[in-house]
Amino acid sequence: MAFPCVAIVKRWRRKTALLAGVALLGALPAEAAVFPGPGEVVGRSLCREVRPGESLIEVARAYDLGFNEIAAANPGLDPFIPPAGTPVAIPGEHLVPAAVAPGRLVVNLSELRLYFVPATGPPLVATFPVGAGSEGKETPPGSYRVMEKRTDPPWHVPASIRREQPRLPAVVLPGPDNPLGSHALRLTDDGLMIHGTNRPWGVGRAVSHGCIRLYPEDIPVLFRLVPVGTPVAIVREPVKVAVQDGRLLIEVHRDDGARIDYAAEATRLILARDALGRVNASRLFRALAEKRGVPVDIGR
């Protein structure tokens, strides 16, 4: 039940340069996902054709999406060698998680995406795809705080990683071999960071040792937005509900780690909006079954 996909030849670029307060951010990447706020729904979904020699990994990065997002939105399409000319869905629209609040940075592990609404200044909603911890090294949900911000951070290799990879030095200096990338935000939990990466293919995947990684072009934007002391909530919200322009929307992500009853959670969120009478049951059940990770209109 993904959004309709009609090939669009002209590439759509988010209008970040037109945002009020853009001077605060400096030069933004063309596809940086920073949107005017406030709002429960941000971004825009669209479609375009696959170009010769292009993989979905490259398409995802061009539109500031994680690999998980583009793969879920295009089931059945080979992510590594998609046929040139094939329409590919660009799932750029997102429902803002319930945990988001002004001044709080939220990482939703269920969708591998980060959200931040600044407490002051022009109303903005910033959202970026992230990579997170792999099985056995999962990123721990909980409440944290940004304790330190560093540019060109050295990587002090944890003992646990050196046991796995004994050839690693005790410290990796800034540069192309440093997995922390160009910027890092250290959280209150010992060793837990939000940082860039020298392996952008890992964004939208659970492949790290627990830290949260962003694309190299995204981390400088987040770094400028987030002050030291910012509270951080790492959550699991596989089901999100929002109302926009009279539409009742649901976004469902497949997250085995959430351990929830999806139907019960959807019902709870819809009831909280006093919108149960507006639901098209067949659309709702299909969205819950497919778990495509894209907003779906479930209104009658």
CSV table of C-alpha atoms in Angstrom, one decimal:
chain,number,residue,atom,x,y,z
A,1,MET,CA,0.0,0.0,0.0
A,2,ALA,CA,2.8,2.4,-0.9
A,3,PHE,CA,1.9,5.8,-2.4
A,4,PRO,CA,1.3,5.8,-6.2
A,5,CYS,CA,4.5,5.9,-8.2
A,6,VAL,CA,4.5,7.9,-11.4
A,7,ALA,CA,7.9,8.5,-13.0
A,8,ILE,CA,9.2,12.0,-12.5
A,9,VAL,CA,12.2,13.0,-14.6
A,10,LYS,CA,12.9,16.3,-13.0
A,11,ARG,CA,14.6,15.8,-9.6
A,12,TRP,CA,12.7,17.4,-6.7
A,13,ARG,CA,14.9,19.4,-4.3
A,14,ARG,CA,13.6,20.3,-0.8
A,15,LYS,CA,13.4,24.0,-0.3
A,16,THR,CA,15.7,24.2,2.7
A,17,ALA,CA,17.4,27.3,1.4
A,18,LEU,CA,14.1,29.2,1.7
A,19,LEU,CA,13.7,28.5,5.4
A,20,ALA,CA,13.6,31.4,7.7
A,21,GLY,CA,16.7,31.3,9.9
A,22,VAL,CA,18.8,29.5,7.3
A,23,ALA,CA,21.8,31.7,8.4
A,24,LEU,CA,21.8,29.6,11.6
A,25,LEU,CA,22.5,26.5,9.6
A,26,GLY,CA,25.0,27.8,7.2
A,27,ALA,CA,25.2,26.1,3.8
A,28,LEU,CA,22.9,23.1,3.6
A,29,PRO,CA,23.2,20.1,1.4
A,30,ALA,CA,20.6,20.3,-1.4
A,31,GLU,CA,18.6,17.4,0.0
A,32,ALA,CA,19.0,18.1,3.7
A,33,ALA,CA,15.8,17.2,5.5
A,34,VAL,CA,15.1,20.4,7.4
A,35,PHE,CA,11.5,21.6,7.0
A,36,PRO,CA,9.4,24.6,8.2
A,37,GLY,CA,7.6,23.7,11.4
A,38,PRO,CA,5.7,23.0,13.5
A,39,GLY,CA,3.8,20.1,12.0
A,40,GLU,CA,2.9,16.4,12.4
A,41,VAL,CA,3.9,15.6,8.8
A,42,VAL,CA,7.0,16.7,7.1
A,43,GLY,CA,8.6,16.1,3.7
A,44,ARG,CA,7.1,14.9,0.4
A,45,SER,CA,7.1,11.5,-1.3
A,46,LEU,CA,7.6,11.2,-5.0
A,47,CYS,CA,8.9,9.0,-7.7
A,48,ARG,CA,11.5,9.0,-10.5
A,49,GLU,CA,13.2,6.6,-12.8
A,50,VAL,CA,16.3,4.6,-12.0
A,51,ARG,CA,19.2,5.9,-14.0
A,52,PRO,CA,21.7,3.6,-15.7
A,53,GLY,CA,24.2,2.1,-13.3
A,54,GLU,CA,22.4,3.4,-10.3
A,55,SER,CA,21.6,1.4,-7.1
A,56,LEU,CA,18.9,2.1,-4.6
A,57,ILE,CA,21.7,2.8,-2.1
A,58,GLU,CA,22.7,5.8,-4.2
A,59,VAL,CA,19.1,6.9,-4.7
A,60,ALA,CA,18.5,6.8,-1.0
A,61,ARG,CA,21.5,9.0,-0.1
A,62,ALA,CA,20.6,11.5,-2.8
A,63,TYR,CA,17.2,12.0,-1.2
A,64,ASP,CA,18.4,11.8,2.4
A,65,LEU,CA,16.8,8.4,3.1
A,66,GLY,CA,18.2,5.3,4.8
A,67,PHE,CA,18.6,2.0,3.0
A,68,ASN,CA,15.8,0.5,5.1
A,69,GLU,CA,13.4,3.2,3.9
A,70,ILE,CA,13.9,2.9,0.2
A,71,ALA,CA,14.0,-0.9,0.3
A,72,ALA,CA,10.7,-1.1,2.3
A,73,ALA,CA,9.0,1.3,-0.1
A,74,ASN,CA,10.1,-0.7,-3.2
A,75,PRO,CA,9.5,-4.3,-2.4
A,76,GLY,CA,10.5,-6.7,-5.2
A,77,LEU,CA,13.0,-4.2,-6.7
A,78,ASP,CA,16.6,-5.3,-6.7
A,79,PRO,CA,18.3,-2.7,-4.5
A,80,PHE,CA,21.7,-3.3,-5.9
A,81,ILE,CA,21.0,-3.7,-9.7
A,82,PRO,CA,17.6,-2.2,-10.4
A,83,PRO,CA,16.8,-2.0,-14.1
A,84,ALA,CA,17.4,1.4,-15.6
A,85,GLY,CA,14.1,3.2,-16.3
A,86,THR,CA,12.2,1.5,-13.6
A,87,PRO,CA,10.0,3.8,-11.5
A,88,VAL,CA,11.3,4.0,-7.9
A,89,ALA,CA,9.3,5.3,-5.0
A,90,ILE,CA,11.1,8.0,-2.9
A,91,PRO,CA,9.4,7.8,0.5
A,92,GLY,CA,10.3,11.4,1.7
A,93,GLU,CA,7.1,12.0,3.7
A,94,HIS,CA,7.3,11.2,7.5
A,95,LEU,CA,5.0,11.4,10.4
A,96,VAL,CA,6.7,13.1,13.4
A,97,PRO,CA,7.0,10.7,16.3
A,98,ALA,CA,4.9,11.3,19.5
A,99,ALA,CA,8.1,11.6,21.5
A,100,VAL,CA,9.2,14.8,19.6
A,101,ALA,CA,9.0,18.0,21.6
A,102,PRO,CA,10.7,21.4,21.2
A,103,GLY,CA,14.3,21.2,22.4
A,104,ARG,CA,14.4,17.4,22.5
A,105,LEU,CA,16.4,15.2,20.1
A,106,VAL,CA,14.6,12.0,19.3
A,107,VAL,CA,16.0,8.9,17.7
A,108,ASN,CA,13.3,6.4,16.6
A,109,LEU,CA,14.9,3.0,16.3
A,110,SER,CA,11.8,1.6,14.7
A,111,GLU,CA,12.4,3.6,11.5
A,112,LEU,CA,16.1,4.4,12.0
A,113,ARG,CA,15.4,8.1,11.8
A,114,LEU,CA,16.3,11.1,14.0
A,115,TYR,CA,14.1,14.1,14.6
A,116,PHE,CA,14.9,17.5,16.2
A,117,VAL,CA,12.8,20.6,16.8
A,118,PRO,CA,14.8,23.5,18.2
A,119,ALA,CA,13.5,25.1,21.4
A,120,THR,CA,14.1,28.6,20.1
A,121,GLY,CA,14.4,30.5,16.8
A,122,PRO,CA,12.4,30.0,13.7
A,123,PRO,CA,10.2,26.9,13.9
A,124,LEU,CA,12.0,24.0,12.2
A,125,VAL,CA,11.7,20.2,12.0
A,126,ALA,CA,14.9,18.5,11.2
A,127,THR,CA,14.9,14.8,10.4
A,128,PHE,CA,17.8,12.6,9.2
A,129,PRO,CA,18.2,8.8,8.5
A,130,VAL,CA,20.5,7.0,10.9
A,131,GLY,CA,22.4,3.8,11.3
A,132,ALA,CA,22.2,2.0,14.7
A,133,GLY,CA,23.6,-0.9,16.7
A,134,SER,CA,23.6,-4.4,15.3
A,135,GLU,CA,22.2,-7.6,16.9
A,136,GLY,CA,23.9,-8.1,20.2
A,137,LYS,CA,25.2,-4.5,20.2
A,138,GLU,CA,21.8,-2.8,20.0
A,139,THR,CA,21.5,0.9,20.6
A,140,PRO,CA,19.9,1.2,24.1
A,141,PRO,CA,16.6,3.0,24.3
A,142,GLY,CA,16.4,5.6,27.1
A,143,SER,CA,16.8,9.2,28.1
A,144,TYR,CA,20.1,10.9,27.6
A,145,ARG,CA,21.7,14.4,27.2
A,146,VAL,CA,24.2,15.8,24.9
A,147,MET,CA,27.3,16.3,27.1
A,148,GLU,CA,29.9,17.3,24.5
A,149,LYS,CA,30.2,18.3,20.8
A,150,ARG,CA,33.5,17.7,18.9
A,151,THR,CA,34.7,18.6,15.5
A,152,ASP,CA,37.1,16.1,13.9
A,153,PRO,CA,36.9,13.8,16.9
A,154,PRO,CA,39.6,11.1,17.4
A,155,TRP,CA,38.2,7.6,17.9
A,156,HIS,CA,39.4,6.0,21.2
A,157,VAL,CA,38.8,2.4,20.2
A,158,PRO,CA,36.9,0.5,23.0
A,159,ALA,CA,38.6,-2.5,24.4
A,160,SER,CA,35.8,-4.7,23.2
A,161,ILE,CA,36.3,-3.7,19.6
A,162,ARG,CA,40.1,-4.1,19.8
A,163,ARG,CA,39.5,-7.7,21.0
A,164,GLU,CA,37.5,-8.3,17.8
A,165,GLN,CA,40.0,-6.4,15.6
A,166,PRO,CA,43.4,-6.5,17.3
A,167,ARG,CA,45.1,-4.7,14.5
A,168,LEU,CA,43.3,-1.5,15.3
A,169,PRO,CA,45.3,1.2,17.2
A,170,ALA,CA,44.3,2.5,20.6
A,171,VAL,CA,43.3,5.8,18.9
A,172,VAL,CA,42.3,6.5,15.3
A,173,LEU,CA,43.0,10.1,14.4
A,174,PRO,CA,40.7,12.3,12.3
A,175,GLY,CA,40.7,11.4,8.6
A,176,PRO,CA,39.1,9.0,6.1
A,177,ASP,CA,39.8,6.0,8.3
A,178,ASN,CA,38.0,7.4,11.3
A,179,PRO,CA,34.5,5.9,11.6
A,180,LEU,CA,33.3,8.9,13.7
A,181,GLY,CA,33.4,11.1,10.6
A,182,SER,CA,33.7,14.9,10.9
A,183,HIS,CA,31.5,15.6,13.9
A,184,ALA,CA,30.3,13.8,17.1
A,185,LEU,CA,27.9,14.5,19.9
A,186,ARG,CA,28.7,12.5,23.1
A,187,LEU,CA,25.8,11.5,25.2
A,188,THR,CA,25.5,10.8,28.9
A,189,ASP,CA,25.8,7.1,28.5
A,190,ASP,CA,29.5,6.1,28.5
A,191,GLY,CA,30.7,5.6,25.0
A,192,LEU,CA,27.3,6.4,23.3
A,193,MET,CA,27.6,9.0,20.5
A,194,ILE,CA,25.7,10.4,17.6
A,195,HIS,CA,28.3,11.0,14.8
A,196,GLY,CA,29.1,11.0,11.2
A,197,THR,CA,30.6,8.0,9.4
A,198,ASN,CA,33.1,7.0,6.8
A,199,ARG,CA,30.8,4.2,5.7
A,200,PRO,CA,27.6,5.9,4.5
A,201,TRP,CA,26.2,2.6,3.2
A,202,GLY,CA,25.5,1.8,6.9
A,203,VAL,CA,22.9,4.5,7.2
A,204,GLY,CA,19.5,2.9,7.4
A,205,ARG,CA,21.0,-0.4,8.7
A,206,ALA,CA,21.7,-1.9,12.1
A,207,VAL,CA,25.4,-2.4,11.7
A,208,SER,CA,27.2,-0.3,14.3
A,209,HIS,CA,28.5,-1.2,17.8
A,210,GLY,CA,25.7,0.8,19.3
A,211,CYS,CA,26.4,4.4,18.3
A,212,ILE,CA,24.1,6.4,16.0
A,213,ARG,CA,25.6,7.4,12.7
A,214,LEU,CA,24.5,10.0,10.1
A,215,TYR,CA,25.5,10.6,6.5
A,216,PRO,CA,28.6,12.8,6.2
A,217,GLU,CA,26.6,15.6,4.7
A,218,ASP,CA,23.9,15.5,7.5
A,219,ILE,CA,26.0,15.5,10.7
A,220,PRO,CA,27.3,19.0,10.3
A,221,VAL,CA,23.8,20.3,10.0
A,222,LEU,CA,22.7,18.5,13.1
A,223,PHE,CA,25.8,19.6,14.9
A,224,ARG,CA,25.0,23.3,14.3
A,225,LEU,CA,21.4,22.9,15.4
A,226,VAL,CA,21.9,21.0,18.6
A,227,PRO,CA,23.4,22.7,21.7
A,228,VAL,CA,25.2,21.0,24.5
A,229,GLY,CA,22.8,20.0,27.2
A,230,THR,CA,20.0,19.0,24.8
A,231,PRO,CA,17.9,16.1,26.1
A,232,VAL,CA,17.9,13.0,23.9
A,233,ALA,CA,15.2,10.3,23.8
A,234,ILE,CA,16.0,7.0,22.0
A,235,VAL,CA,12.7,5.3,21.5
A,236,ARG,CA,10.8,2.6,19.6
A,237,GLU,CA,7.7,4.0,17.8
A,238,PRO,CA,6.9,1.5,15.0
A,239,VAL,CA,3.4,2.9,14.7
A,240,LYS,CA,2.7,6.6,14.2
A,241,VAL,CA,-0.6,8.4,13.6
A,242,ALA,CA,-1.2,12.0,12.4
A,243,VAL,CA,-3.9,14.2,11.0
A,244,GLN,CA,-3.1,16.6,8.2
A,245,ASP,CA,-5.5,18.6,6.0
A,246,GLY,CA,-8.3,16.5,7.2
A,247,ARG,CA,-6.5,13.2,6.3
A,248,LEU,CA,-6.1,10.5,9.0
A,249,LEU,CA,-2.6,9.0,8.3
A,250,ILE,CA,-0.8,6.0,9.8
A,251,GLU,CA,2.9,5.0,9.3
A,252,VAL,CA,3.9,1.5,10.2
A,253,HIS,CA,7.4,0.1,10.5
A,254,ARG,CA,8.5,-3.5,10.8
A,255,ASP,CA,10.4,-3.6,14.1
A,256,ASP,CA,10.9,-7.0,15.8
A,257,GLY,CA,12.6,-5.4,18.7
A,258,ALA,CA,9.5,-3.3,19.6
A,259,ARG,CA,7.6,-6.4,20.9
A,260,ILE,CA,4.2,-4.7,20.7
A,261,ASP,CA,0.7,-5.6,19.4
A,262,TYR,CA,0.6,-3.5,16.3
A,263,ALA,CA,-3.2,-3.5,16.0
A,264,ALA,CA,-3.6,-2.6,19.7
A,265,GLU,CA,-1.1,0.3,19.4
A,266,ALA,CA,-2.7,1.6,16.3
A,267,THR,CA,-6.1,1.5,18.0
A,268,ARG,CA,-4.7,3.3,21.1
A,269,LEU,CA,-3.2,6.1,19.0
A,270,ILE,CA,-6.4,6.5,16.9
A,271,LEU,CA,-8.6,6.6,20.0
A,272,ALA,CA,-6.3,9.3,21.5
A,273,ARG,CA,-7.3,11.4,18.6
A,274,ASP,CA,-11.0,10.5,18.9
A,275,ALA,CA,-10.8,9.4,15.3
A,276,LEU,CA,-12.0,5.7,15.5
A,277,GLY,CA,-15.2,6.6,13.6
A,278,ARG,CA,-13.2,7.9,10.7
A,279,VAL,CA,-11.2,4.8,10.1
A,280,ASN,CA,-11.5,2.7,6.9
A,281,ALA,CA,-10.9,-0.8,8.5
A,282,SER,CA,-9.6,-2.4,5.3
A,283,ARG,CA,-7.0,0.3,4.7
A,284,LEU,CA,-5.9,0.1,8.3
A,285,PHE,CA,-5.5,-3.6,8.4
A,286,ARG,CA,-3.6,-3.6,5.1
A,287,ALA,CA,-1.2,-0.9,6.4
A,288,LEU,CA,-0.6,-2.9,9.5
A,289,ALA,CA,0.1,-6.1,7.5
A,290,GLU,CA,2.4,-4.5,4.9
A,291,LYS,CA,4.5,-2.3,7.3
A,292,ARG,CA,5.9,-0.4,4.4
A,293,GLY,CA,7.1,2.5,6.5
A,294,VAL,CA,5.3,5.2,4.5
A,295,PRO,CA,2.3,7.3,5.5
A,296,VAL,CA,-1.0,5.8,4.5
A,297,ASP,CA,-4.4,7.5,4.4
A,298,ILE,CA,-6.7,5.3,6.5
A,299,GLY,CA,-9.7,7.6,6.5
A,300,ARG,CA,-13.1,6.7,5.1
